[in-house]
Amino acid sequence: MGLIALGINHKTASVQLREKVAFLPDTLTQALQAACDSTGVSELAILSTCNRTEFYGFGDNSQAVLSWLSQQRHLSLHELKSSVYVYEEQDALRHLMRVASGLDSMVLGEPQIFGQVKVAYQHAQQAGTLGQKLDRVFQQTFSAVKRVRTETAIGANPVSIGFAAVQLAKQIFSDFQQTKALLVGAGEMISLVAKHLKEQGVQQITIANRSLERAENLAQELGGAKVVLLSDLADVLSQADIVISCTGSQLPVIGKGMVERALKKRRYRPMAMIDIAVPRDIEPEVDDLDDVYLYTVDDLESTIEENRRARQQAAQQAEQLIEQCAAQFLHEQRAQAAQGLVTAYRQQADEFRVAELAKAQQALAQGANPHEILERLSRSLMNKLVHSPSVQLKQAAAHNEHEKLKWAAQLLGLNSKDN
């Protein structure tokens, strides 16, 4: 039984289908155990995120896993087959490494998927479906991801507007963690910005939004933030070192006059203002003011495009690294698989040795000539060791199996030109 990988992702299936086959964390243990019992797969892990659901395991029948999934989710096999991809052996290992490294993600090089792969590994451990072979596969994958992250620049450059906005603000302030941030809006983009700010250590965050409830929900997700109505924006603007705005307003919500008054209250301490809304939230004239660093989504897009190109170059290096890691691991696994055969062969040879030695010792005890005993011992041991290979070589020659003969010569350490 070999390594298999089977699944669907954002490239092969609609969000509606991905939702149907997704597994909630609290159902994974039961699902893993049920899948192993029903399919004959000896070891199994399930990776389930918003963009993919994938099965990794050891077995010889990926069709059984697919059938189990269709039954569990009440989906037709035809519907699943049109969206499912299946990989085996080195291709399966390479796919897992690419997924864990972010090379197969919607956002190239994103780091979150690595944590999700680790969670899948932990769930398999808890369910008792992670055996030695699959454990080695995951450990090798973790090692490959570490190399990709340390030896390439795949994750060095931000490629999302939200993250790029935070990174830009971080470059302006040397004491970034001590800054006060004002987020205008509470939609998806601002939610991502807020989380990036938190990850970068910014603790003082204020959220201004038309709907107080939506702002409070975001504040709760962050573990605490100040919340104000958008109508109170002028009152809190002077307290902000960083302003990042993204509302759905058709007209600017921050004007030049509002910023001038805020600067006066701040005694003209610098402000970074990043407008990622389209149409713009901040009047362009604000850029005329001293002590204000104003950036728009166009400024970020040019940076992001450069970073995308940089990530593409890094991705090529990462692909080469993964290819090396996958090939090396499978080479080691195949060599290890031969260890049992080597052990059995050595044991057989040792049994021959012990048997012949016992005969020799018995003959010596009976007073036989030592020279004759040694001659008989060596000849008998040689005959036993070469008997089986000799028979196989004669059969190969009789059937014109030239490749087998050539391989046998290499195996026996013989010079092929002598055969």
mmCIF file of C-alpha atoms in Angstrom, residues 37-331:
data_model
loop_
_atom_site.group_PDB
_atom_site.id
_atom_site.type_symbol
_atom_site.label_atom_id
_atom_site.label_comp_id
_atom_site.label_asym_id
_atom_site.label_seq_id
_atom_site.Cartn_x
_atom_site.Cartn_y
_atom_site.Cartn_z
ATOM 1 C CA ASP A 37 -12.981 1.290 9.050
ATOM 2 C CA SER A 38 -15.002 1.587 5.842
ATOM 3 C CA THR A 39 -12.297 1.988 3.207
ATOM 4 C CA GLY A 40 -9.431 -0.238 4.305
ATOM 5 C CA VAL A 41 -7.065 2.736 4.391
ATOM 6 C CA SER A 42 -4.579 1.895 7.137
ATOM 7 C CA GLU A 43 -3.600 5.452 8.086
ATOM 8 C CA LEU A 44 -5.471 8.678 7.371
ATOM 9 C CA ALA A 45 -5.503 12.451 7.924
ATOM 10 C CA ILE A 46 -8.108 14.936 6.705
ATOM 11 C CA LEU A 47 -7.270 18.551 5.885
ATOM 12 C CA SER A 48 -10.442 20.665 5.755
ATOM 13 C CA THR A 49 -10.416 24.451 5.232
ATOM 14 C CA CYS A 50 -12.667 26.941 3.478
ATOM 15 C CA ASN A 51 -10.709 26.383 0.258
ATOM 16 C CA ARG A 52 -10.054 22.625 0.318
ATOM 17 C CA THR A 53 -10.912 19.216 1.748
ATOM 18 C CA GLU A 54 -8.197 16.614 1.272
ATOM 19 C CA PHE A 55 -7.506 13.054 2.433
ATOM 20 C CA TYR A 56 -3.957 11.803 2.979
ATOM 21 C CA GLY A 57 -3.369 8.158 3.793
ATOM 22 C CA PHE A 58 -1.878 4.788 2.959
ATOM 23 C CA GLY A 59 -3.945 2.408 0.870
ATOM 24 C CA ASP A 60 -4.349 0.870 -2.568
ATOM 25 C CA ASN A 61 -7.907 1.993 -3.350
ATOM 26 C CA SER A 62 -8.544 5.723 -3.532
ATOM 27 C CA GLN A 63 -11.921 4.922 -5.089
ATOM 28 C CA ALA A 64 -13.052 3.510 -1.726
ATOM 29 C CA VAL A 65 -12.330 6.849 -0.045
ATOM 30 C CA LEU A 66 -14.249 8.699 -2.734
ATOM 31 C CA SER A 67 -17.212 6.327 -2.372
ATOM 32 C CA TRP A 68 -17.206 6.771 1.405
ATOM 33 C CA LEU A 69 -17.215 10.564 1.015
ATOM 34 C CA SER A 70 -20.104 10.488 -1.456
ATOM 35 C CA GLN A 71 -22.155 8.330 0.932
ATOM 36 C CA GLN A 72 -21.349 10.477 3.953
ATOM 37 C CA ARG A 73 -22.291 13.697 2.189
ATOM 38 C CA HIS A 74 -25.133 12.243 0.069
ATOM 39 C CA LEU A 75 -23.454 13.312 -3.155
ATOM 40 C CA SER A 76 -23.352 11.414 -6.434
ATOM 41 C CA LEU A 77 -20.017 9.900 -7.428
ATOM 42 C CA HIS A 78 -20.334 11.633 -10.789
ATOM 43 C CA GLU A 79 -20.598 15.039 -9.093
ATOM 44 C CA LEU A 80 -17.545 14.370 -6.959
ATOM 45 C CA LYS A 81 -15.402 12.790 -9.682
ATOM 46 C CA SER A 82 -15.663 15.886 -11.859
ATOM 47 C CA SER A 83 -13.979 17.947 -9.132
ATOM 48 C CA VAL A 84 -11.672 15.464 -7.373
ATOM 49 C CA TYR A 85 -7.940 15.064 -7.957
ATOM 50 C CA VAL A 86 -5.977 11.983 -6.898
ATOM 51 C CA TYR A 87 -2.203 11.701 -6.423
ATOM 52 C CA GLU A 88 -0.082 8.686 -5.514
ATOM 53 C CA GLU A 89 3.369 8.102 -4.031
ATOM 54 C CA GLN A 90 5.826 10.898 -4.931
ATOM 55 C CA ASP A 91 3.087 13.013 -6.531
ATOM 56 C CA ALA A 92 1.018 12.736 -3.339
ATOM 57 C CA LEU A 93 3.946 13.737 -1.148
ATOM 58 C CA ARG A 94 4.828 16.616 -3.460
ATOM 59 C CA HIS A 95 1.217 17.837 -3.352
ATOM 60 C CA LEU A 96 1.126 17.837 0.470
ATOM 61 C CA MET A 97 4.406 19.756 0.587
ATOM 62 C CA ARG A 98 3.116 22.306 -1.931
ATOM 63 C CA VAL A 99 -0.115 22.747 0.018
ATOM 64 C CA ALA A 100 1.674 23.183 3.361
ATOM 65 C CA SER A 101 4.109 25.681 1.806
ATOM 66 C CA GLY A 102 1.311 27.860 0.410
ATOM 67 C CA LEU A 103 2.222 27.120 -3.204
ATOM 68 C CA ASP A 104 -1.262 25.746 -3.910
ATOM 69 C CA SER A 105 -3.139 28.508 -2.055
ATOM 70 C CA MET A 106 -5.410 31.175 -3.477
ATOM 71 C CA VAL A 107 -2.882 33.738 -2.180
ATOM 72 C CA LEU A 108 0.534 32.409 -3.194
ATOM 73 C CA GLY A 109 2.761 31.740 -0.198
ATOM 74 C CA GLU A 110 0.178 32.527 2.498
ATOM 75 C CA PRO A 111 1.365 31.121 5.846
ATOM 76 C CA GLN A 112 -1.985 30.206 7.476
ATOM 77 C CA ILE A 113 -2.282 26.910 5.586
ATOM 78 C CA PHE A 114 0.800 25.523 7.352
ATOM 79 C CA GLY A 115 -0.959 25.868 10.691
ATOM 80 C CA GLN A 116 -4.043 24.183 9.247
ATOM 81 C CA VAL A 117 -1.935 21.241 8.027
ATOM 82 C CA LYS A 118 -0.498 20.911 11.530
ATOM 83 C CA VAL A 119 -4.040 20.856 12.949
ATOM 84 C CA ALA A 120 -4.958 18.048 10.511
ATOM 85 C CA TYR A 121 -1.920 16.115 11.740
ATOM 86 C CA GLN A 122 -2.956 16.620 15.383
ATOM 87 C CA HIS A 123 -6.531 15.466 14.709
ATOM 88 C CA ALA A 124 -5.196 12.275 13.098
ATOM 89 C CA GLN A 125 -3.017 11.709 16.162
ATOM 90 C CA GLN A 126 -5.997 12.118 18.475
ATOM 91 C CA ALA A 127 -8.167 9.824 16.353
ATOM 92 C CA GLY A 128 -5.524 7.101 16.328
ATOM 93 C CA THR A 129 -5.354 7.072 12.515
ATOM 94 C CA LEU A 130 -1.796 8.404 12.287
ATOM 95 C CA GLY A 131 0.592 5.463 11.992
ATOM 96 C CA GLN A 132 4.366 5.455 11.627
ATOM 97 C CA LYS A 133 4.347 5.802 7.843
ATOM 98 C CA LEU A 134 1.975 8.773 7.706
ATOM 99 C CA ASP A 135 3.744 10.379 10.660
ATOM 100 C CA ARG A 136 7.020 10.242 8.714
ATOM 101 C CA VAL A 137 5.274 11.816 5.715
ATOM 102 C CA PHE A 138 4.058 14.751 7.805
ATOM 103 C CA GLN A 139 7.384 15.180 9.600
ATOM 104 C CA GLN A 140 9.148 15.313 6.239
ATOM 105 C CA THR A 141 6.553 17.845 5.040
ATOM 106 C CA PHE A 142 7.116 20.056 8.077
ATOM 107 C CA SER A 143 10.851 19.901 7.422
ATOM 108 C CA ALA A 144 10.328 20.837 3.758
ATOM 109 C CA VAL A 145 8.131 23.818 4.689
ATOM 110 C CA LYS A 146 10.787 25.035 7.112
ATOM 111 C CA ARG A 147 13.345 24.936 4.322
ATOM 112 C CA VAL A 148 11.004 26.760 1.934
ATOM 113 C CA ARG A 149 10.366 29.494 4.507
ATOM 114 C CA THR A 150 14.020 29.937 5.461
ATOM 115 C CA GLU A 151 15.728 29.417 2.097
ATOM 116 C CA THR A 152 13.301 31.348 -0.137
ATOM 117 C CA ALA A 153 11.434 34.654 0.095
ATOM 118 C CA ILE A 154 8.027 33.069 -0.555
ATOM 119 C CA GLY A 155 6.419 34.739 2.479
ATOM 120 C CA ALA A 156 8.526 37.885 2.693
ATOM 121 C CA ASN A 157 6.412 40.231 0.602
ATOM 122 C CA PRO A 158 2.739 41.094 1.325
ATOM 123 C CA VAL A 159 0.356 40.378 -1.537
ATOM 124 C CA SER A 160 -2.967 41.355 0.059
ATOM 125 C CA ILE A 161 -4.098 44.964 0.329
ATOM 126 C CA GLY A 162 -4.898 44.638 4.035
ATOM 127 C CA PHE A 163 -1.520 43.214 4.946
ATOM 128 C CA ALA A 164 0.296 45.634 2.654
ATOM 129 C CA ALA A 165 -1.450 48.563 4.389
ATOM 130 C CA VAL A 166 -0.270 47.378 7.791
ATOM 131 C CA GLN A 167 3.270 46.745 6.558
ATOM 132 C CA LEU A 168 3.365 50.243 5.055
ATOM 133 C CA ALA A 169 2.271 51.813 8.343
ATOM 134 C CA LYS A 170 4.853 49.740 10.166
ATOM 135 C CA GLN A 171 7.622 51.245 8.036
ATOM 136 C CA ILE A 172 6.621 54.787 9.042
ATOM 137 C CA PHE A 173 6.721 54.343 12.824
ATOM 138 C CA SER A 174 9.773 52.988 14.619
ATOM 139 C CA ASP A 175 7.714 52.268 17.766
ATOM 140 C CA PHE A 176 4.886 50.631 15.831
ATOM 141 C CA GLN A 177 3.487 48.594 18.729
ATOM 142 C CA GLN A 178 2.941 51.785 20.735
ATOM 143 C CA THR A 179 0.938 53.519 18.025
ATOM 144 C CA LYS A 180 -2.812 54.177 18.147
ATOM 145 C CA ALA A 181 -4.786 52.962 15.154
ATOM 146 C CA LEU A 182 -8.136 54.214 13.899
ATOM 147 C CA LEU A 183 -10.005 51.913 11.511
ATOM 148 C CA VAL A 184 -12.813 53.504 9.521
ATOM 149 C CA GLY A 185 -15.371 50.893 8.490
ATOM 150 C CA ALA A 186 -15.997 47.360 9.756
ATOM 151 C CA GLY A 187 -16.243 45.287 6.580
ATOM 152 C CA GLU A 188 -14.182 42.318 5.472
ATOM 153 C CA MET A 189 -11.157 44.356 4.417
ATOM 154 C CA ILE A 190 -11.008 46.332 7.680
ATOM 155 C CA SER A 191 -11.511 43.085 9.598
ATOM 156 C CA LEU A 192 -8.383 41.660 7.936
ATOM 157 C CA VAL A 193 -6.465 44.885 8.597
ATOM 158 C CA ALA A 194 -7.492 44.755 12.273
ATOM 159 C CA LYS A 195 -6.255 41.200 12.649
ATOM 160 C CA HIS A 196 -2.927 42.056 10.991
ATOM 161 C CA LEU A 197 -2.505 45.019 13.347
ATOM 162 C CA LYS A 198 -3.128 42.755 16.329
ATOM 163 C CA GLU A 199 -0.616 40.213 15.032
ATOM 164 C CA GLN A 200 1.961 43.009 14.719
ATOM 165 C CA GLY A 201 1.457 43.990 18.372
ATOM 166 C CA VAL A 202 -0.744 47.093 18.058
ATOM 167 C CA GLN A 203 -3.003 47.106 21.122
ATOM 168 C CA GLN A 204 -4.793 50.470 20.936
ATOM 169 C CA ILE A 205 -7.359 50.195 18.146
ATOM 170 C CA THR A 206 -10.486 52.268 17.587
ATOM 171 C CA ILE A 207 -13.175 51.224 15.107
ATOM 172 C CA ALA A 208 -15.480 53.852 13.609
ATOM 173 C CA ASN A 209 -18.513 52.576 11.703
ATOM 174 C CA ARG A 210 -22.072 53.540 10.757
ATOM 175 C CA SER A 211 -23.382 50.400 12.475
ATOM 176 C CA LEU A 212 -22.292 50.190 16.087
ATOM 177 C CA GLU A 213 -23.278 46.507 16.297
ATOM 178 C CA ARG A 214 -21.012 45.465 13.452
ATOM 179 C CA ALA A 215 -18.096 47.426 14.919
ATOM 180 C CA GLU A 216 -18.688 45.808 18.328
ATOM 181 C CA ASN A 217 -18.654 42.351 16.763
ATOM 182 C CA LEU A 218 -15.270 43.078 15.194
ATOM 183 C CA ALA A 219 -13.991 44.525 18.478
ATOM 184 C CA GLN A 220 -15.018 41.315 20.227
ATOM 185 C CA GLU A 221 -13.129 39.213 17.660
ATOM 186 C CA LEU A 222 -10.021 41.286 18.383
ATOM 187 C CA GLY A 223 -10.317 40.693 22.107
ATOM 188 C CA GLY A 224 -11.121 44.312 22.822
ATOM 189 C CA ALA A 225 -11.100 47.602 20.893
ATOM 190 C CA LYS A 226 -12.763 50.991 21.273
ATOM 191 C CA VAL A 227 -15.896 51.466 19.169
ATOM 192 C CA VAL A 228 -17.437 54.760 17.961
ATOM 193 C CA LEU A 229 -20.014 55.802 15.409
ATOM 194 C CA LEU A 230 -18.843 57.202 12.103
ATOM 195 C CA SER A 231 -20.529 60.472 13.052
ATOM 196 C CA ASP A 232 -18.035 60.805 15.930
ATOM 197 C CA LEU A 233 -15.031 60.414 13.615
ATOM 198 C CA ALA A 234 -13.909 64.048 14.026
ATOM 199 C CA ASP A 235 -13.734 63.619 17.812
ATOM 200 C CA VAL A 236 -11.341 60.640 17.724
ATOM 201 C CA LEU A 237 -9.247 61.456 14.661
ATOM 202 C CA SER A 238 -6.699 63.503 16.614
ATOM 203 C CA GLN A 239 -5.931 60.501 18.835
ATOM 204 C CA ALA A 240 -4.841 58.307 15.919
ATOM 205 C CA ASP A 241 -1.299 57.844 14.672
ATOM 206 C CA ILE A 242 -2.498 55.490 11.934
ATOM 207 C CA VAL A 243 -5.772 55.828 10.039
ATOM 208 C CA ILE A 244 -6.840 53.048 7.674
ATOM 209 C CA SER A 245 -10.169 53.566 5.960
ATOM 210 C CA CYS A 246 -12.391 51.361 3.824
ATOM 211 C CA THR A 247 -16.113 52.152 3.783
ATOM 212 C CA GLY A 248 -18.738 51.796 1.088
ATOM 213 C CA SER A 249 -19.400 55.543 0.983
ATOM 214 C CA GLN A 250 -19.744 57.229 -2.401
ATOM 215 C CA LEU A 251 -18.311 60.457 -0.944
ATOM 216 C CA PRO A 252 -15.218 61.077 1.230
ATOM 217 C CA VAL A 253 -15.822 60.623 4.945
ATOM 218 C CA ILE A 254 -12.593 62.410 5.948
ATOM 219 C CA GLY A 255 -12.042 65.901 4.591
ATOM 220 C CA LYS A 256 -9.068 68.230 4.583
ATOM 221 C CA GLY A 257 -10.595 70.504 7.212
ATOM 222 C CA MET A 258 -11.228 67.588 9.603
ATOM 223 C CA VAL A 259 -7.605 66.480 9.290
ATOM 224 C CA GLU A 260 -6.295 70.052 9.771
ATOM 225 C CA ARG A 261 -8.190 70.336 13.057
ATOM 226 C CA ALA A 262 -6.934 66.942 14.171
ATOM 227 C CA LEU A 263 -3.327 67.892 13.411
ATOM 228 C CA LYS A 264 -3.675 71.042 15.443
ATOM 229 C CA LYS A 265 -4.900 69.033 18.434
ATOM 230 C CA ARG A 266 -1.991 66.644 17.948
ATOM 231 C CA ARG A 267 0.449 69.571 17.896
ATOM 232 C CA TYR A 268 1.363 68.439 14.399
ATOM 233 C CA ARG A 269 2.678 65.031 15.312
ATOM 234 C CA PRO A 270 2.768 62.953 12.071
ATOM 235 C CA MET A 271 -0.142 60.811 10.946
ATOM 236 C CA ALA A 272 -0.185 57.943 8.476
ATOM 237 C CA MET A 273 -3.440 57.786 6.521
ATOM 238 C CA ILE A 274 -4.072 54.842 4.229
ATOM 239 C CA ASP A 275 -7.199 54.936 2.051
ATOM 240 C CA ILE A 276 -8.005 51.492 0.640
ATOM 241 C CA ALA A 277 -11.569 52.358 -0.378
ATOM 242 C CA VAL A 278 -12.874 52.743 -3.909
ATOM 243 C CA PRO A 279 -14.351 55.389 -4.239
ATOM 244 C CA ARG A 280 -11.899 57.103 -1.913
ATOM 245 C CA ASP A 281 -12.771 57.809 1.721
ATOM 246 C CA ILE A 282 -10.178 60.557 2.240
ATOM 247 C CA GLU A 283 -10.167 63.781 0.212
ATOM 248 C CA PRO A 284 -7.112 63.903 -2.083
ATOM 249 C CA GLU A 285 -6.369 67.447 -0.820
ATOM 250 C CA VAL A 286 -5.319 65.935 2.520
ATOM 251 C CA ASP A 287 -2.074 65.007 0.785
ATOM 252 C CA ASP A 288 -1.236 68.736 0.615
ATOM 253 C CA LEU A 289 -0.957 68.929 4.402
ATOM 254 C CA ASP A 290 2.381 68.724 6.130
ATOM 255 C CA ASP A 291 2.777 65.977 8.746
ATOM 256 C CA VAL A 292 0.365 63.654 6.907
ATOM 257 C CA TYR A 293 1.511 60.600 4.949
ATOM 258 C CA LEU A 294 -1.419 59.767 2.675
ATOM 259 C CA TYR A 295 -1.514 56.598 0.604
ATOM 260 C CA THR A 296 -4.256 55.237 -1.637
ATOM 261 C CA VAL A 297 -5.082 51.778 -2.925
ATOM 262 C CA ASP A 298 -3.140 52.602 -6.116
ATOM 263 C CA ASP A 299 0.036 53.101 -4.074
ATOM 264 C CA LEU A 300 -0.501 49.723 -2.455
ATOM 265 C CA GLU A 301 -1.339 47.977 -5.734
ATOM 266 C CA SER A 302 1.998 48.888 -7.277
ATOM 267 C CA THR A 303 3.779 47.505 -4.211
ATOM 268 C CA ILE A 304 1.634 44.381 -4.252
ATOM 269 C CA GLU A 305 2.328 43.757 -7.944
ATOM 270 C CA GLU A 306 6.071 43.975 -7.321
ATOM 271 C CA ASN A 307 5.662 41.592 -4.387
ATOM 272 C CA ARG A 308 3.651 39.160 -6.506
ATOM 273 C CA ARG A 309 6.488 39.026 -9.008
ATOM 274 C CA ALA A 310 8.970 38.493 -6.167
ATOM 275 C CA ARG A 311 6.824 35.677 -4.774
ATOM 276 C CA GLN A 312 6.586 34.052 -8.196
ATOM 277 C CA GLN A 313 10.374 33.967 -8.386
ATOM 278 C CA ALA A 314 10.569 32.588 -4.843
ATOM 279 C CA ALA A 315 7.898 30.018 -5.724
ATOM 280 C CA GLN A 316 10.099 28.614 -8.477
ATOM 281 C CA GLN A 317 12.887 28.105 -5.938
ATOM 282 C CA ALA A 318 10.390 26.564 -3.518
ATOM 283 C CA GLU A 319 9.180 24.115 -6.177
ATOM 284 C CA GLN A 320 12.750 22.929 -6.737
ATOM 285 C CA LEU A 321 13.291 22.491 -3.002
ATOM 286 C CA ILE A 322 10.094 20.484 -2.655
ATOM 287 C CA GLU A 323 11.060 18.279 -5.577
ATOM 288 C CA GLN A 324 14.383 17.553 -3.878
ATOM 289 C CA CYS A 325 12.765 16.870 -0.494
ATOM 290 C CA ALA A 326 10.116 14.559 -1.950
ATOM 291 C CA ALA A 327 12.627 12.593 -4.037
ATOM 292 C CA GLN A 328 15.044 12.244 -1.126
ATOM 293 C CA PHE A 329 12.323 11.033 1.243
ATOM 294 C CA LEU A 330 10.992 8.422 -1.170
ATOM 295 C CA HIS A 331 14.550 7.256 -1.902
#
